[in-house]
Amino acid sequence: MFKNILSNKLLKQSVVYDYKKLSSLYCCRTCLHDGKVLSSPRSFFGVEDFVDDDNSRPYTYQKQKKPKNLHKHVSFKQRTIAYMEPFTLDVFISKRFVSASLTHRVTCKQVAVAGTNSKDIKAVLKSRSDVPACLAVGRILADRAREADVYTASYTPRERDRFEGKIRAVVQSLIDNGIDVKVYLDR
């Protein structure tokens, strides 16, 4: 009897001591489990497994392209072209509308945007996707680019686009209205 009371008293003291010391750990000192941990600390959703070291936010995984050849030489032009010619022209023409924008390569911010879907251009034009609409978009884009102090841009057509017709009309309108556009046709 005395041995039983003494073991219960020691058991209670060890559990209380362990609970104060390791608040998230529950240990049982009976002979059934031999002092092994019965359960590990868990949250309701199990988020603790996916939190940063300082418990501030969940891990954010960034998908980055891994180069195929780690020792591939990158030319000076490839490294500096984004800074030497920082603005690119993007032209999109669909069956219903035309839009064009000038984007800063390094910061990816759009400096000037024009399109035939905007209210001021939509009211004036007869059709939103013909060559005169392309010329109007080029003229308005050139005005907005000059307001943003952009006077040069580079343009590389997409693989499916040919540099003729409506796309050429937008680029030619930009050139006629004072924006120097460098066109790269060969790939």
Coordinates of C-alpha atoms in Angstrom, one line a residue:
M1 CA 0.0 0.0 0.0
F2 CA 2.7 2.4 1.0
K3 CA 4.6 1.6 -2.2
N4 CA 1.4 2.3 -4.3
I5 CA 0.8 5.7 -2.7
L6 CA 4.5 6.6 -3.1
S7 CA 4.5 5.6 -6.8
N8 CA 1.3 7.6 -7.5
K9 CA 2.8 10.7 -5.7
L10 CA 6.0 10.4 -7.8
L11 CA 3.9 9.9 -11.0
K12 CA 1.9 13.0 -10.3
Q13 CA 5.0 15.1 -9.6
S14 CA 6.8 13.9 -12.7
V15 CA 3.8 14.6 -14.9
V16 CA 3.4 18.1 -13.4
Y17 CA 7.1 18.8 -13.6
D18 CA 7.3 17.6 -17.2
Y19 CA 4.2 19.6 -18.1
K20 CA 5.7 22.8 -16.8
K21 CA 9.0 22.1 -18.4
L22 CA 7.7 20.8 -21.7
S23 CA 4.3 22.2 -22.1
S24 CA 3.5 20.5 -25.4
L25 CA 4.6 17.0 -24.4
Y26 CA 2.5 14.4 -22.5
C27 CA 4.5 11.6 -20.9
C28 CA 3.0 8.7 -19.0
R29 CA 5.3 7.0 -16.4
T30 CA 3.2 3.9 -15.8
C31 CA 4.5 0.5 -16.7
L32 CA 2.0 0.1 -19.5
H33 CA 3.8 2.5 -21.9
D34 CA 7.2 2.7 -20.3
G35 CA 7.4 6.5 -20.3
K36 CA 7.0 6.8 -24.1
V37 CA 5.3 9.8 -25.7
L38 CA 1.7 9.0 -26.3
S39 CA 0.9 11.9 -28.7
S40 CA 2.9 14.6 -30.3
P41 CA 1.8 18.3 -30.3
R42 CA -0.7 19.0 -33.1
S43 CA -2.7 21.9 -34.2
F44 CA -6.2 21.8 -35.5
F45 CA -5.2 22.1 -39.2
G46 CA -1.6 21.0 -38.9
V47 CA -0.2 24.3 -40.0
E48 CA 2.9 24.3 -37.8
D49 CA 4.6 22.0 -40.1
F50 CA 4.5 24.6 -42.9
V51 CA 5.5 27.7 -41.0
D52 CA 8.8 29.7 -41.2
D53 CA 11.4 29.6 -38.5
D54 CA 10.0 32.8 -36.9
N55 CA 6.4 31.5 -37.2
S56 CA 5.4 34.6 -39.2
R57 CA 4.0 33.1 -42.4
P58 CA 3.7 29.9 -44.3
Y59 CA 6.5 28.9 -46.7
T60 CA 6.2 30.5 -50.1
Y61 CA 7.7 28.4 -52.8
Q62 CA 8.9 30.3 -55.9
K63 CA 9.0 28.4 -59.1
Q64 CA 12.2 29.3 -60.8
K65 CA 13.6 28.0 -64.0
K66 CA 16.7 26.0 -63.5
P67 CA 19.3 26.5 -66.2
K68 CA 20.1 23.3 -68.1
N69 CA 23.8 24.2 -68.3
L70 CA 25.1 25.8 -65.1
H71 CA 28.3 26.9 -66.7
K72 CA 26.8 28.4 -69.9
H73 CA 28.3 31.7 -70.8
V74 CA 25.9 34.7 -70.8
S75 CA 27.0 37.5 -73.1
F76 CA 27.3 41.1 -72.1
K77 CA 24.5 42.0 -74.4
Q78 CA 22.2 39.4 -72.8
R79 CA 23.0 40.8 -69.4
T80 CA 22.6 44.5 -70.2
I81 CA 19.9 44.7 -72.9
A82 CA 17.1 45.2 -70.4
Y83 CA 18.9 48.2 -69.0
M84 CA 20.0 49.7 -72.4
E85 CA 16.6 49.4 -74.0
P86 CA 14.3 49.4 -71.0
F87 CA 10.9 49.9 -72.7
T88 CA 9.2 47.2 -74.8
L89 CA 6.1 47.6 -77.0
D90 CA 3.4 45.0 -76.8
V91 CA 0.7 45.0 -79.4
F92 CA -2.4 42.7 -79.2
I93 CA -4.9 42.6 -82.1
S94 CA -8.1 40.5 -81.9
K95 CA -11.2 40.4 -84.1
R96 CA -12.9 42.9 -81.9
F97 CA -10.3 45.3 -80.6
V98 CA -6.7 46.6 -80.7
S99 CA -4.5 47.3 -77.7
A100 CA -0.9 48.3 -77.2
S101 CA 1.3 49.1 -74.2
L102 CA 4.8 50.2 -73.4
T103 CA 6.3 48.2 -70.5
H104 CA 9.5 48.8 -68.5
R105 CA 11.5 45.6 -68.7
V106 CA 13.2 45.8 -65.3
T107 CA 10.3 46.8 -63.1
C108 CA 7.5 45.2 -65.3
K109 CA 5.4 48.4 -65.0
Q110 CA 3.2 49.6 -67.8
V111 CA 4.2 53.1 -68.6
A112 CA 1.6 53.9 -71.3
V113 CA -1.5 51.9 -72.5
A114 CA -3.9 52.6 -75.3
G115 CA -6.7 50.4 -76.7
T116 CA -9.9 50.7 -78.7
N117 CA -11.9 49.4 -75.8
S118 CA -11.5 52.7 -73.8
K119 CA -14.4 55.1 -73.8
D120 CA -12.7 58.0 -75.4
I121 CA -11.5 56.1 -78.4
K122 CA -14.5 53.8 -78.7
A123 CA -16.9 56.8 -79.4
V124 CA -14.8 58.3 -82.2
L125 CA -14.0 55.2 -84.2
K126 CA -16.2 53.5 -86.8
S127 CA -14.7 50.1 -86.3
R128 CA -12.5 49.0 -83.4
S129 CA -10.3 46.5 -85.2
D130 CA -9.4 48.0 -88.7
V131 CA -6.3 49.8 -89.8
P132 CA -7.5 53.4 -89.0
A133 CA -8.2 52.1 -85.4
C134 CA -4.6 50.8 -85.3
L135 CA -3.3 54.2 -86.4
A136 CA -5.4 55.9 -83.7
V137 CA -4.1 53.5 -81.0
G138 CA -0.5 54.2 -82.1
R139 CA -1.1 58.0 -82.0
I140 CA -2.6 57.9 -78.6
L141 CA 0.0 55.6 -77.2
A142 CA 2.7 57.9 -78.5
D143 CA 1.1 60.9 -76.8
R144 CA 0.8 59.0 -73.5
A145 CA 4.4 57.8 -73.8
R146 CA 5.7 61.3 -74.3
E147 CA 3.8 62.4 -71.2
A148 CA 5.7 59.7 -69.3
D149 CA 9.1 60.8 -70.8
V150 CA 9.5 57.7 -72.9
Y151 CA 11.0 58.3 -76.4
T152 CA 12.4 55.0 -77.3
A153 CA 11.1 51.4 -77.3
S154 CA 11.9 48.0 -78.7
Y155 CA 9.5 45.6 -80.4
T156 CA 9.8 41.9 -81.0
P157 CA 6.8 40.3 -82.7
R158 CA 5.4 37.1 -81.2
E159 CA 6.1 33.9 -83.0
R160 CA 2.6 33.7 -84.4
D161 CA 2.6 37.4 -85.5
R162 CA 4.0 38.7 -88.8
F163 CA 5.2 42.2 -89.0
E164 CA 2.7 43.4 -91.5
G165 CA -0.8 44.9 -91.8
K166 CA -2.3 46.1 -88.5
I167 CA 0.7 45.5 -86.3
R168 CA 2.9 47.4 -88.8
A169 CA 0.3 50.2 -88.7
V170 CA 0.5 50.6 -84.9
V171 CA 4.3 50.6 -85.0
Q172 CA 4.5 53.0 -87.9
S173 CA 2.0 55.4 -86.2
L174 CA 4.3 55.4 -83.1
I175 CA 7.3 56.2 -85.2
D176 CA 5.4 59.0 -87.0
N177 CA 4.4 60.5 -83.7
G178 CA 7.9 60.8 -82.3
I179 CA 8.6 57.5 -80.6
D180 CA 11.8 55.7 -81.8
V181 CA 10.9 52.0 -82.1
K182 CA 13.6 49.5 -82.8
V183 CA 12.1 46.4 -84.4
Y184 CA 13.8 43.0 -84.0
L185 CA 12.5 40.7 -86.7
D186 CA 15.2 38.0 -86.7
R187 CA 15.4 35.4 -84.0

